[in-house]
């Protein structure tokens, strides 16, 4: 079968590999759709030794059941499924509570992160990672598993703060951000302020339910402040899907006293937080910061339910598997609006 593999740091190749066989407790899926996440670019850019090579990428997976491994039952041939991508140990305190995204033993285990992913004609996954699509189009379902799940989980962490009359700033309206805007609109009454460098992303944000859009740049803080009011008022929650120095600087200058900074992007910027005696603190007092990771399986079921209700729909650009390398290049160049989805 064909597979898109990370063969060396920075190198993504379309290769021929044997079709895998499902072992005990596993299922072979025929791939139907795979989302191209910006994290795959971070994986590509990572130094040697951080991720296994060769490894098939692709952690946003929807497929059809093709073969059940020994001991697996309950799935019918051809059934359309979404894959919960996290591979926790299943035994630690966090996993036992259903929080595999906080696993104490396997910190970032995942299909397409620590073992072969879905950018191929077939993939083998543990059977307990499958969720039924319930009639959803697999091209729509694939982005739900990360671009939908990660913001859903991030928003859940501060749902109690997102009351009527509050403001939530969403920075970075790409694959995750455009889903975040819809999830906020569907599940909260907060005022949504979308921020991006790209006009196309801001137009998308408006269509997805953002109340206000602000161009990222030197005037952004002042424009957001006009909407939220002056300190100690501000945005109760800031979701940063970029997390470079510039977006973190915006985030800390617009968050309210007692607000929440939710840092999802892997941009690697620095956020000073500790107060000094010399001047005003770098973040307002009582500000919290959280670094969410992906989400739980139960939350993915809720994300799928939102989509089935028609309240969450990914904006997708589809590509054949043979054009995967080009799709990632377009993602890097900022030419993807919403999510790129590879359709093997
Ligand atoms: P994306 O490329 O689809 O979207 C990024 C968006 O940010 C684009 O719209 C881009 O125009 C915008 N942007 C870039 N620089 C900006 C700036 N300085 N100011 C404002 N906007 C800016 O990426 P994605 O797939 O949505 O992923 C977003 C980030 O989240 C990535 O860093 C990814 O690795 C990370 N991620 C984290 C998790 C997690 O569990 N924590 C899960 C998935 C992805
Ligand atoms: Zn991802
Ligand atoms: Zn665990």
mmCIF file of C-alpha atoms and ligand atoms in Angstrom:
data_model
loop_
_atom_site.group_PDB
_atom_site.id
_atom_site.type_symbol
_atom_site.label_atom_id
_atom_site.label_comp_id
_atom_site.label_asym_id
_atom_site.label_seq_id
_atom_site.Cartn_x
_atom_site.Cartn_y
_atom_site.Cartn_z
ATOM 1 C CA UNK A 1 0.000 0.000 0.000
ATOM 2 C CA UNK A 2 1.003 3.660 -0.284
ATOM 3 C CA UNK A 3 2.059 5.559 2.842
ATOM 4 C CA UNK A 4 3.300 9.091 3.524
ATOM 5 C CA UNK A 5 6.216 8.592 5.870
ATOM 6 C CA UNK A 6 8.557 10.740 7.870
ATOM 7 C CA UNK A 7 11.742 9.001 6.709
ATOM 8 C CA UNK A 8 14.236 11.439 8.281
ATOM 9 C CA UNK A 9 13.907 14.806 10.062
ATOM 10 C CA UNK A 10 12.375 17.225 7.555
ATOM 11 C CA UNK A 11 11.699 14.541 4.937
ATOM 12 C CA UNK A 12 8.220 13.389 3.976
ATOM 13 C CA UNK A 13 8.016 10.697 1.294
ATOM 14 C CA UNK A 14 5.351 8.707 -0.517
ATOM 15 C CA UNK A 15 6.550 5.096 -0.180
ATOM 16 C CA UNK A 16 5.245 1.564 -0.805
ATOM 17 C CA UNK A 17 4.948 -0.546 2.368
ATOM 18 C CA UNK A 18 3.233 -3.870 3.149
ATOM 19 C CA UNK A 19 -0.407 -3.565 4.224
ATOM 20 C CA UNK A 20 -0.364 -4.138 8.011
ATOM 21 C CA UNK A 21 -2.238 -6.992 9.701
ATOM 22 C CA UNK A 22 -4.342 -6.250 12.796
ATOM 23 C CA UNK A 23 -3.065 -7.998 15.924
ATOM 24 C CA UNK A 24 -5.141 -8.986 18.958
ATOM 25 C CA UNK A 25 -7.477 -6.160 19.943
ATOM 26 C CA UNK A 26 -6.741 -4.202 16.758
ATOM 27 C CA UNK A 27 -8.660 -3.261 13.624
ATOM 28 C CA UNK A 28 -7.489 -2.632 10.072
ATOM 29 C CA UNK A 29 -9.131 0.443 8.551
ATOM 30 C CA UNK A 30 -9.327 1.411 4.909
ATOM 31 C CA UNK A 31 -8.544 5.119 5.046
ATOM 32 C CA UNK A 32 -11.319 7.465 4.003
ATOM 33 C CA UNK A 33 -9.928 10.879 5.043
ATOM 34 C CA UNK A 34 -7.005 12.325 7.014
ATOM 35 C CA UNK A 35 -6.659 15.908 8.196
ATOM 36 C CA UNK A 36 -3.332 17.712 7.768
ATOM 37 C CA UNK A 37 -2.538 19.308 11.139
ATOM 38 C CA UNK A 38 -0.014 22.085 11.689
ATOM 39 C CA UNK A 39 1.524 19.797 14.337
ATOM 40 C CA UNK A 40 2.692 17.564 11.472
ATOM 41 C CA UNK A 41 4.852 20.508 10.350
ATOM 42 C CA UNK A 42 6.304 20.735 13.878
ATOM 43 C CA UNK A 43 6.973 16.954 13.692
ATOM 44 C CA UNK A 44 8.708 17.454 10.336
ATOM 45 C CA UNK A 45 10.825 20.260 11.786
ATOM 46 C CA UNK A 46 11.774 18.349 14.954
ATOM 47 C CA UNK A 47 15.390 17.219 15.370
ATOM 48 C CA UNK A 48 16.385 13.576 14.992
ATOM 49 C CA UNK A 49 15.329 11.265 17.796
ATOM 50 C CA UNK A 50 12.192 13.142 18.881
ATOM 51 C CA UNK A 51 9.856 11.115 16.637
ATOM 52 C CA UNK A 52 10.409 7.580 15.352
ATOM 53 C CA UNK A 53 11.458 7.114 11.722
ATOM 54 C CA UNK A 54 10.249 5.794 9.420
ATOM 55 C CA UNK A 55 6.748 6.615 10.635
ATOM 56 C CA UNK A 56 3.552 7.168 8.660
ATOM 57 C CA UNK A 57 2.121 10.564 9.636
ATOM 58 C CA UNK A 58 -1.562 11.471 9.993
ATOM 59 C CA UNK A 59 -3.362 11.716 13.339
ATOM 60 C CA UNK A 60 -6.798 13.037 12.216
ATOM 61 C CA UNK A 61 -8.333 9.863 10.913
ATOM 62 C CA UNK A 62 -11.642 8.654 9.523
ATOM 63 C CA UNK A 63 -11.871 5.295 7.802
ATOM 64 C CA UNK A 64 -13.901 2.169 7.155
ATOM 65 C CA UNK A 65 -13.531 -1.109 9.039
ATOM 66 C CA UNK A 66 -11.719 -3.562 6.744
ATOM 67 C CA UNK A 67 -10.579 -6.406 9.034
ATOM 68 C CA UNK A 68 -10.955 -7.258 12.720
ATOM 69 C CA UNK A 69 -7.980 -8.650 14.641
ATOM 70 C CA UNK A 70 -8.277 -11.639 16.996
ATOM 71 C CA UNK A 71 -10.700 -11.044 19.864
ATOM 72 C CA UNK A 72 -12.374 -7.971 18.318
ATOM 73 C CA UNK A 73 -16.120 -7.910 17.689
ATOM 74 C CA UNK A 74 -18.922 -5.385 17.420
ATOM 75 C CA UNK A 75 -17.800 -3.606 14.251
ATOM 76 C CA UNK A 76 -19.220 -4.474 10.843
ATOM 77 C CA UNK A 77 -17.287 -4.661 7.603
ATOM 78 C CA UNK A 78 -17.197 -1.251 5.899
ATOM 79 C CA UNK A 79 -18.551 0.634 8.937
ATOM 80 C CA UNK A 80 -17.412 4.283 8.911
ATOM 81 C CA UNK A 81 -15.499 5.325 12.025
ATOM 82 C CA UNK A 82 -13.485 8.173 13.490
ATOM 83 C CA UNK A 83 -10.285 7.417 15.399
ATOM 84 C CA UNK A 84 -9.505 8.804 18.853
ATOM 85 C CA UNK A 85 -5.785 9.291 18.292
ATOM 86 C CA UNK A 86 -4.323 9.350 21.810
ATOM 87 C CA UNK A 87 -2.623 6.208 23.095
ATOM 88 C CA UNK A 88 -2.472 6.464 26.879
ATOM 89 C CA UNK A 89 -1.202 3.620 29.062
ATOM 90 C CA UNK A 90 -4.747 2.836 30.214
ATOM 91 C CA UNK A 91 -3.518 2.160 33.758
ATOM 92 C CA UNK A 92 -2.302 5.381 35.370
ATOM 93 C CA UNK A 93 -4.436 7.633 37.563
ATOM 94 C CA UNK A 94 -5.243 9.973 34.641
ATOM 95 C CA UNK A 95 -6.086 7.221 32.139
ATOM 96 C CA UNK A 96 -8.315 5.479 34.685
ATOM 97 C CA UNK A 97 -10.302 8.718 34.941
ATOM 98 C CA UNK A 98 -10.665 8.857 31.151
ATOM 99 C CA UNK A 99 -8.037 11.595 30.831
ATOM 100 C CA UNK A 100 -5.688 9.823 28.469
ATOM 101 C CA UNK A 101 -4.536 13.268 27.278
ATOM 102 C CA UNK A 102 -2.922 13.586 30.748
ATOM 103 C CA UNK A 103 -1.396 10.091 30.791
ATOM 104 C CA UNK A 104 1.404 9.901 33.366
ATOM 105 C CA UNK A 105 3.246 7.084 31.599
ATOM 106 C CA UNK A 106 3.048 7.944 27.872
ATOM 107 C CA UNK A 107 3.050 11.764 27.686
ATOM 108 C CA UNK A 108 2.470 12.236 23.927
ATOM 109 C CA UNK A 109 1.543 8.807 22.656
ATOM 110 C CA UNK A 110 -0.618 8.859 19.583
ATOM 111 C CA UNK A 111 -1.456 7.303 16.259
ATOM 112 C CA UNK A 112 0.707 9.219 13.803
ATOM 113 C CA UNK A 113 2.847 10.574 16.695
ATOM 114 C CA UNK A 114 4.391 7.467 18.251
ATOM 115 C CA UNK A 115 3.205 4.758 15.812
ATOM 116 C CA UNK A 116 2.097 4.653 12.177
ATOM 117 C CA UNK A 117 -0.733 7.048 11.380
ATOM 118 C CA UNK A 118 -3.399 7.361 8.746
ATOM 119 C CA UNK A 119 -1.694 8.953 5.735
ATOM 120 C CA UNK A 120 -1.804 5.655 3.858
ATOM 121 C CA UNK A 121 -4.259 3.356 2.126
ATOM 122 C CA UNK A 122 -4.725 1.417 5.399
ATOM 123 C CA UNK A 123 -3.940 1.835 9.074
ATOM 124 C CA UNK A 124 -4.090 -0.520 12.071
ATOM 125 C CA UNK A 125 -5.481 0.985 15.288
ATOM 126 C CA UNK A 126 -6.547 -0.450 18.662
ATOM 127 C CA UNK A 127 -10.272 -1.282 18.450
ATOM 128 C CA UNK A 128 -11.062 0.786 21.557
ATOM 129 C CA UNK A 129 -9.981 3.951 19.674
ATOM 130 C CA UNK A 130 -12.946 3.761 17.259
ATOM 131 C CA UNK A 131 -16.075 5.891 17.413
ATOM 132 C CA UNK A 132 -19.006 5.430 15.014
ATOM 133 C CA UNK A 133 -19.648 8.299 12.584
ATOM 134 C CA UNK A 134 -23.410 7.930 12.659
ATOM 135 C CA UNK A 135 -23.855 9.027 9.052
ATOM 136 C CA UNK A 136 -21.287 11.865 9.041
ATOM 137 C CA UNK A 137 -19.192 12.275 5.897
ATOM 138 C CA UNK A 138 -15.652 10.944 6.680
ATOM 139 C CA UNK A 139 -14.111 14.065 5.069
ATOM 140 C CA UNK A 140 -16.000 16.091 7.672
ATOM 141 C CA UNK A 141 -15.302 13.614 10.453
ATOM 142 C CA UNK A 142 -11.515 13.438 10.131
ATOM 143 C CA UNK A 143 -10.889 17.068 11.266
ATOM 144 C CA UNK A 144 -13.238 16.560 14.219
ATOM 145 C CA UNK A 145 -10.754 14.166 15.836
ATOM 146 C CA UNK A 146 -8.165 16.912 16.503
ATOM 147 C CA UNK A 147 -9.069 20.267 14.919
ATOM 148 C CA UNK A 148 -12.483 19.818 16.580
ATOM 149 C CA UNK A 149 -11.525 17.900 19.717
ATOM 150 C CA UNK A 150 -8.562 20.046 20.822
ATOM 151 C CA UNK A 151 -10.474 23.377 20.911
ATOM 152 C CA UNK A 152 -13.511 21.622 22.377
ATOM 153 C CA UNK A 153 -11.370 20.382 25.266
ATOM 154 C CA UNK A 154 -9.586 23.752 25.584
ATOM 155 C CA UNK A 155 -12.929 25.568 25.771
ATOM 156 C CA UNK A 156 -14.277 23.010 28.262
ATOM 157 C CA UNK A 157 -11.431 23.903 30.632
ATOM 158 C CA UNK A 158 -12.806 27.432 31.025
ATOM 159 C CA UNK A 159 -16.462 26.912 30.145
ATOM 160 C CA UNK A 160 -17.531 28.184 33.538
ATOM 161 C CA UNK A 161 -15.912 31.556 32.797
ATOM 162 C CA UNK A 162 -17.582 31.951 29.382
ATOM 163 C CA UNK A 163 -20.817 33.430 30.680
ATOM 164 C CA UNK A 164 -23.159 35.862 28.935
ATOM 165 C CA UNK A 165 -21.543 39.304 28.882
ATOM 166 C CA UNK A 166 -17.983 37.940 28.753
ATOM 167 C CA UNK A 167 -15.467 38.104 25.893
ATOM 168 C CA UNK A 168 -13.310 35.360 24.436
ATOM 169 C CA UNK A 169 -10.408 36.220 22.136
ATOM 170 C CA UNK A 170 -9.436 33.512 19.633
ATOM 171 C CA UNK A 171 -5.991 33.991 18.079
ATOM 172 C CA UNK A 172 -5.186 32.004 14.899
ATOM 173 C CA UNK A 173 -8.219 31.080 12.801
ATOM 174 C CA UNK A 174 -6.773 28.076 11.002
ATOM 175 C CA UNK A 175 -7.700 24.399 11.282
ATOM 176 C CA UNK A 176 -8.248 24.527 15.050
ATOM 177 C CA UNK A 177 -9.276 28.171 15.364
ATOM 178 C CA UNK A 178 -12.170 28.058 12.899
ATOM 179 C CA UNK A 179 -13.574 25.088 14.810
ATOM 180 C CA UNK A 180 -13.036 26.936 18.127
ATOM 181 C CA UNK A 181 -15.152 29.856 16.885
ATOM 182 C CA UNK A 182 -18.011 27.496 16.006
ATOM 183 C CA UNK A 183 -17.756 25.592 19.306
ATOM 184 C CA UNK A 184 -17.869 28.883 21.251
ATOM 185 C CA UNK A 185 -20.868 30.029 19.208
ATOM 186 C CA UNK A 186 -22.690 26.725 19.664
ATOM 187 C CA UNK A 187 -21.988 26.082 23.346
ATOM 188 C CA UNK A 188 -21.511 29.482 25.042
ATOM 189 C CA UNK A 189 -22.986 32.982 25.039
ATOM 190 C CA UNK A 190 -19.620 34.757 25.132
ATOM 191 C CA UNK A 191 -18.692 37.502 22.657
ATOM 192 C CA UNK A 192 -16.184 36.009 20.209
ATOM 193 C CA UNK A 193 -13.294 38.200 18.999
ATOM 194 C CA UNK A 194 -11.224 36.503 16.272
ATOM 195 C CA UNK A 195 -7.628 37.572 15.557
ATOM 196 C CA UNK A 196 -5.442 36.529 12.619
ATOM 197 C CA UNK A 197 -2.842 37.995 10.266
ATOM 198 C CA UNK A 198 -4.792 36.776 7.241
ATOM 199 C CA UNK A 199 -7.866 38.534 5.814
ATOM 200 C CA UNK A 200 -9.165 35.230 4.460
ATOM 201 C CA UNK A 201 -8.963 33.682 7.942
ATOM 202 C CA UNK A 202 -10.849 36.650 9.411
ATOM 203 C CA UNK A 203 -13.575 36.332 6.759
ATOM 204 C CA UNK A 204 -13.827 32.632 7.621
ATOM 205 C CA UNK A 205 -14.090 33.524 11.322
ATOM 206 C CA UNK A 206 -17.023 35.852 10.601
ATOM 207 C CA UNK A 207 -18.802 33.114 8.650
ATOM 208 C CA UNK A 208 -18.188 30.668 11.527
ATOM 209 C CA UNK A 209 -19.860 32.966 14.061
ATOM 210 C CA UNK A 210 -17.234 35.414 15.353
ATOM 211 C CA UNK A 211 -18.858 38.670 16.530
ATOM 212 C CA UNK A 212 -15.766 40.786 15.843
ATOM 213 C CA UNK A 213 -12.567 40.306 13.850
ATOM 214 C CA UNK A 214 -9.256 42.049 14.469
ATOM 215 C CA UNK A 215 -6.187 42.057 12.231
ATOM 216 C CA UNK A 216 -3.124 40.838 14.138
ATOM 217 C CA UNK A 217 -0.428 43.526 14.410
ATOM 218 C CA UNK A 218 0.581 46.642 16.322
ATOM 219 C CA UNK A 219 -2.975 48.002 16.606
ATOM 220 C CA UNK A 220 -4.579 44.719 17.690
ATOM 221 C CA UNK A 221 -4.377 45.252 21.459
ATOM 222 C CA UNK A 222 -6.007 48.676 21.246
ATOM 223 C CA UNK A 223 -8.767 47.383 18.944
ATOM 224 C CA UNK A 224 -9.501 44.419 21.215
ATOM 225 C CA UNK A 225 -9.473 46.758 24.249
ATOM 226 C CA UNK A 226 -12.119 48.924 22.535
ATOM 227 C CA UNK A 227 -14.342 45.843 22.470
ATOM 228 C CA UNK A 228 -13.605 44.465 25.949
ATOM 229 C CA UNK A 229 -13.088 47.699 27.898
ATOM 230 C CA UNK A 230 -9.972 48.929 29.739
ATOM 231 C CA UNK A 231 -8.077 46.956 32.409
ATOM 232 C CA UNK A 232 -8.900 45.402 34.836
ATOM 233 C CA UNK A 233 -11.662 44.436 32.392
ATOM 234 C CA UNK A 234 -10.676 42.483 29.291
ATOM 235 C CA UNK A 235 -11.232 39.076 27.769
ATOM 236 C CA UNK A 236 -12.156 36.478 30.359
ATOM 237 C CA UNK A 237 -10.551 33.818 28.143
ATOM 238 C CA UNK A 238 -7.880 34.069 25.433
ATOM 239 C CA UNK A 239 -7.377 31.007 23.255
ATOM 240 C CA UNK A 240 -3.997 31.246 21.498
ATOM 241 C CA UNK A 241 -3.702 28.773 18.604
ATOM 242 C CA UNK A 242 -0.331 30.212 17.549
ATOM 243 C CA UNK A 243 1.746 30.965 20.705
ATOM 244 C CA UNK A 244 4.636 32.886 19.180
ATOM 245 C CA UNK A 245 6.027 35.917 21.062
ATOM 246 C CA UNK A 246 3.737 38.335 19.183
ATOM 247 C CA UNK A 247 0.488 36.472 19.903
ATOM 248 C CA UNK A 248 1.445 35.804 23.535
ATOM 249 C CA UNK A 249 2.153 39.531 23.970
ATOM 250 C CA UNK A 250 -1.309 40.317 22.600
ATOM 251 C CA UNK A 251 -2.883 37.628 24.779
ATOM 252 C CA UNK A 252 -1.407 38.910 28.045
ATOM 253 C CA UNK A 253 -2.335 42.526 27.261
ATOM 254 C CA UNK A 254 -6.001 41.795 26.583
ATOM 255 C CA UNK A 255 -6.799 39.185 29.238
ATOM 256 C CA UNK A 256 -8.888 40.425 32.153
ATOM 257 C CA UNK A 257 -7.879 40.342 35.777
ATOM 258 C CA UNK A 258 -8.729 36.825 36.922
ATOM 259 C CA UNK A 259 -8.851 35.671 33.298
ATOM 260 C CA UNK A 260 -7.561 32.568 31.604
ATOM 261 C CA UNK A 261 -4.784 32.219 28.997
ATOM 262 C CA UNK A 262 -5.264 28.973 27.089
ATOM 263 C CA UNK A 263 -2.090 28.167 25.156
ATOM 264 C CA UNK A 264 -2.777 25.631 22.421
ATOM 265 C CA UNK A 265 -0.301 26.532 19.656
ATOM 266 C CA UNK A 266 3.176 25.038 19.578
ATOM 267 C CA UNK A 267 4.796 28.261 18.340
ATOM 268 C CA UNK A 268 7.424 28.203 21.102
ATOM 269 C CA UNK A 269 7.083 31.834 22.206
ATOM 270 C CA UNK A 270 7.761 33.070 25.736
ATOM 271 C CA UNK A 271 5.090 34.301 28.137
ATOM 272 C CA UNK A 272 6.397 36.147 31.206
ATOM 273 C CA UNK A 273 3.979 35.777 34.107
ATOM 274 C CA UNK A 274 5.666 36.328 37.462
ATOM 275 C CA UNK A 275 5.173 39.772 39.030
ATOM 276 C CA UNK A 276 8.061 42.033 40.074
ATOM 277 C CA UNK A 277 8.192 44.792 42.663
ATOM 278 C CA UNK A 278 9.301 47.369 40.055
ATOM 279 C CA UNK A 279 6.262 47.785 37.862
ATOM 280 C CA UNK A 280 2.935 46.404 36.757
ATOM 281 C CA UNK A 281 2.878 42.603 36.502
ATOM 282 C CA UNK A 282 3.298 41.126 32.983
ATOM 283 C CA UNK A 283 -0.140 39.546 33.265
ATOM 284 C CA UNK A 284 -3.084 40.834 35.309
ATOM 285 C CA UNK A 285 -3.415 39.515 38.825
ATOM 286 C CA UNK A 286 -5.178 36.187 39.291
ATOM 287 C CA UNK A 287 -4.576 35.261 35.638
ATOM 288 C CA UNK A 288 -4.331 31.527 35.001
ATOM 289 C CA UNK A 289 -2.539 29.806 32.147
ATOM 290 C CA UNK A 290 -3.186 26.314 30.885
ATOM 291 C CA UNK A 291 -1.555 24.182 28.187
ATOM 292 C CA UNK A 292 -4.277 21.884 26.920
ATOM 293 C CA UNK A 293 -3.421 18.700 25.054
ATOM 294 C CA UNK A 294 -5.881 17.185 22.546
ATOM 295 C CA UNK A 295 -8.891 15.898 24.536
ATOM 296 C CA UNK A 296 -10.646 12.878 25.972
ATOM 297 C CA UNK A 297 -12.504 10.131 24.160
ATOM 298 C CA UNK A 298 -15.759 11.209 25.817
ATOM 299 C CA UNK A 299 -15.206 14.746 24.513
ATOM 300 C CA UNK A 300 -14.666 13.384 20.983
ATOM 301 C CA UNK A 301 -18.075 11.705 21.194
ATOM 302 C CA UNK A 302 -19.518 15.128 22.130
ATOM 303 C CA UNK A 303 -17.727 16.807 19.221
ATOM 304 C CA UNK A 304 -19.180 14.205 16.836
ATOM 305 C CA UNK A 305 -22.600 14.850 18.343
ATOM 306 C CA UNK A 306 -22.212 18.611 17.750
ATOM 307 C CA UNK A 307 -21.344 17.923 14.111
ATOM 308 C CA UNK A 308 -24.291 15.549 13.709
ATOM 309 C CA UNK A 309 -26.543 18.309 15.054
ATOM 310 C CA UNK A 310 -25.243 20.578 12.305
ATOM 311 C CA UNK A 311 -23.546 22.929 14.791
ATOM 312 C CA UNK A 312 -19.944 22.194 13.775
ATOM 313 C CA UNK A 313 -18.678 21.877 10.239
ATOM 314 C CA UNK A 314 -15.076 21.945 9.080
ATOM 315 C CA UNK A 315 -14.198 24.152 6.129
ATOM 316 C CA UNK A 316 -12.115 21.707 4.089
ATOM 317 C CA UNK A 317 -9.821 21.708 1.090
ATOM 318 C CA UNK A 318 -9.361 18.140 -0.175
ATOM 319 C CA UNK A 319 -6.269 16.671 -1.831
ATOM 320 C CA UNK A 320 -5.455 13.173 -3.139
ATOM 321 C CA UNK A 321 -2.842 11.244 -1.135
ATOM 322 C CA UNK A 322 -0.358 11.713 -3.983
ATOM 323 C CA UNK A 323 -0.437 15.494 -3.349
ATOM 324 C CA UNK A 324 0.234 15.289 0.411
ATOM 325 C CA UNK A 325 3.633 16.962 0.246
ATOM 326 C CA UNK A 326 2.120 19.894 -1.688
ATOM 327 C CA UNK A 327 -0.774 20.126 0.790
ATOM 328 C CA UNK A 328 1.670 20.482 3.712
ATOM 329 C CA UNK A 329 3.651 23.082 1.767
ATOM 330 C CA UNK A 330 0.440 25.084 1.243
ATOM 331 C CA UNK A 331 -0.297 24.764 4.973
ATOM 332 C CA UNK A 332 3.174 26.096 5.767
ATOM 333 C CA UNK A 333 2.688 28.967 3.305
ATOM 334 C CA UNK A 334 -0.629 29.962 4.893
ATOM 335 C CA UNK A 335 -2.638 29.031 1.794
ATOM 336 C CA UNK A 336 -5.021 26.584 3.507
ATOM 337 C CA UNK A 337 -8.277 28.071 4.796
ATOM 338 C CA UNK A 338 -9.859 25.795 7.383
ATOM 339 C CA UNK A 339 -8.407 22.295 7.145
ATOM 340 C CA UNK A 340 -6.610 20.425 4.354
ATOM 341 C CA UNK A 341 -7.952 16.876 4.172
ATOM 342 C CA UNK A 342 -6.174 14.092 2.300
ATOM 343 C CA UNK A 343 -8.483 11.588 0.688
ATOM 344 C CA UNK A 344 -6.640 8.301 -0.031
HETATM 345 P P1 LIG B 1 -3.086 26.344 10.986
HETATM 346 O O1 LIG B 1 -1.834 26.538 10.242
HETATM 347 O O2 LIG B 1 -4.230 25.680 10.302
HETATM 348 O O3 LIG B 1 -3.627 27.726 11.549
HETATM 349 C C1 LIG B 1 -2.797 28.700 12.122
HETATM 350 C C2 LIG B 1 -3.471 30.057 11.964
HETATM 351 O O4 LIG B 1 -2.746 31.011 12.717
HETATM 352 C C3 LIG B 1 -3.518 30.564 10.533
HETATM 353 O O5 LIG B 1 -4.809 31.037 10.211
HETATM 354 C C4 LIG B 1 -2.498 31.702 10.520
HETATM 355 O O6 LIG B 1 -2.828 32.744 9.602
HETATM 356 C C5 LIG B 1 -2.595 32.188 11.953
HETATM 357 N N1 LIG B 1 -1.393 32.904 12.401
HETATM 358 C C6 LIG B 1 -0.096 32.604 12.181
HETATM 359 N N2 LIG B 1 0.717 33.510 12.763
HETATM 360 C C7 LIG B 1 -0.087 34.406 13.384
HETATM 361 C C8 LIG B 1 0.142 35.578 14.166
HETATM 362 N N3 LIG B 1 1.389 36.008 14.435
HETATM 363 N N4 LIG B 1 -0.937 36.240 14.641
HETATM 364 C C9 LIG B 1 -2.194 35.813 14.388
HETATM 365 N N5 LIG B 1 -2.476 34.719 13.649
HETATM 366 C C10 LIG B 1 -1.437 34.027 13.153
HETATM 367 O O7 LIG B 1 -2.686 25.507 12.303
HETATM 368 P P2 LIG B 1 -3.587 24.483 13.170
HETATM 369 O O8 LIG B 1 -3.523 23.126 12.556
HETATM 370 O O9 LIG B 1 -4.881 25.114 13.481
HETATM 371 O O10 LIG B 1 -2.704 24.389 14.510
HETATM 372 C C11 LIG B 1 -2.511 25.535 15.314
HETATM 373 C C12 LIG B 1 -1.454 25.268 16.378
HETATM 374 O O11 LIG B 1 -1.969 24.355 17.353
HETATM 375 C C13 LIG B 1 -0.184 24.619 15.824
HETATM 376 O O12 LIG B 1 0.942 25.142 16.516
HETATM 377 C C14 LIG B 1 -0.380 23.148 16.179
HETATM 378 O O13 LIG B 1 0.824 22.442 16.263
HETATM 379 C C15 LIG B 1 -1.059 23.285 17.526
HETATM 380 N N6 LIG B 1 -1.830 22.125 17.962
HETATM 381 C C16 LIG B 1 -1.827 21.884 19.309
HETATM 382 C C17 LIG B 1 -2.589 20.842 19.802
HETATM 383 C C18 LIG B 1 -2.616 20.572 21.273
HETATM 384 O O14 LIG B 1 -3.153 19.560 21.690
HETATM 385 N N7 LIG B 1 -2.088 21.457 22.105
HETATM 386 C C19 LIG B 1 -3.338 20.033 18.943
HETATM 387 C C20 LIG B 1 -3.319 20.325 17.581
HETATM 388 C C21 LIG B 1 -2.562 21.380 17.106
HETATM 389 ZN ZN1 LIG B 2 -2.893 17.743 15.410
HETATM 390 ZN ZN1 LIG B 3 -1.837 6.527 31.447
#
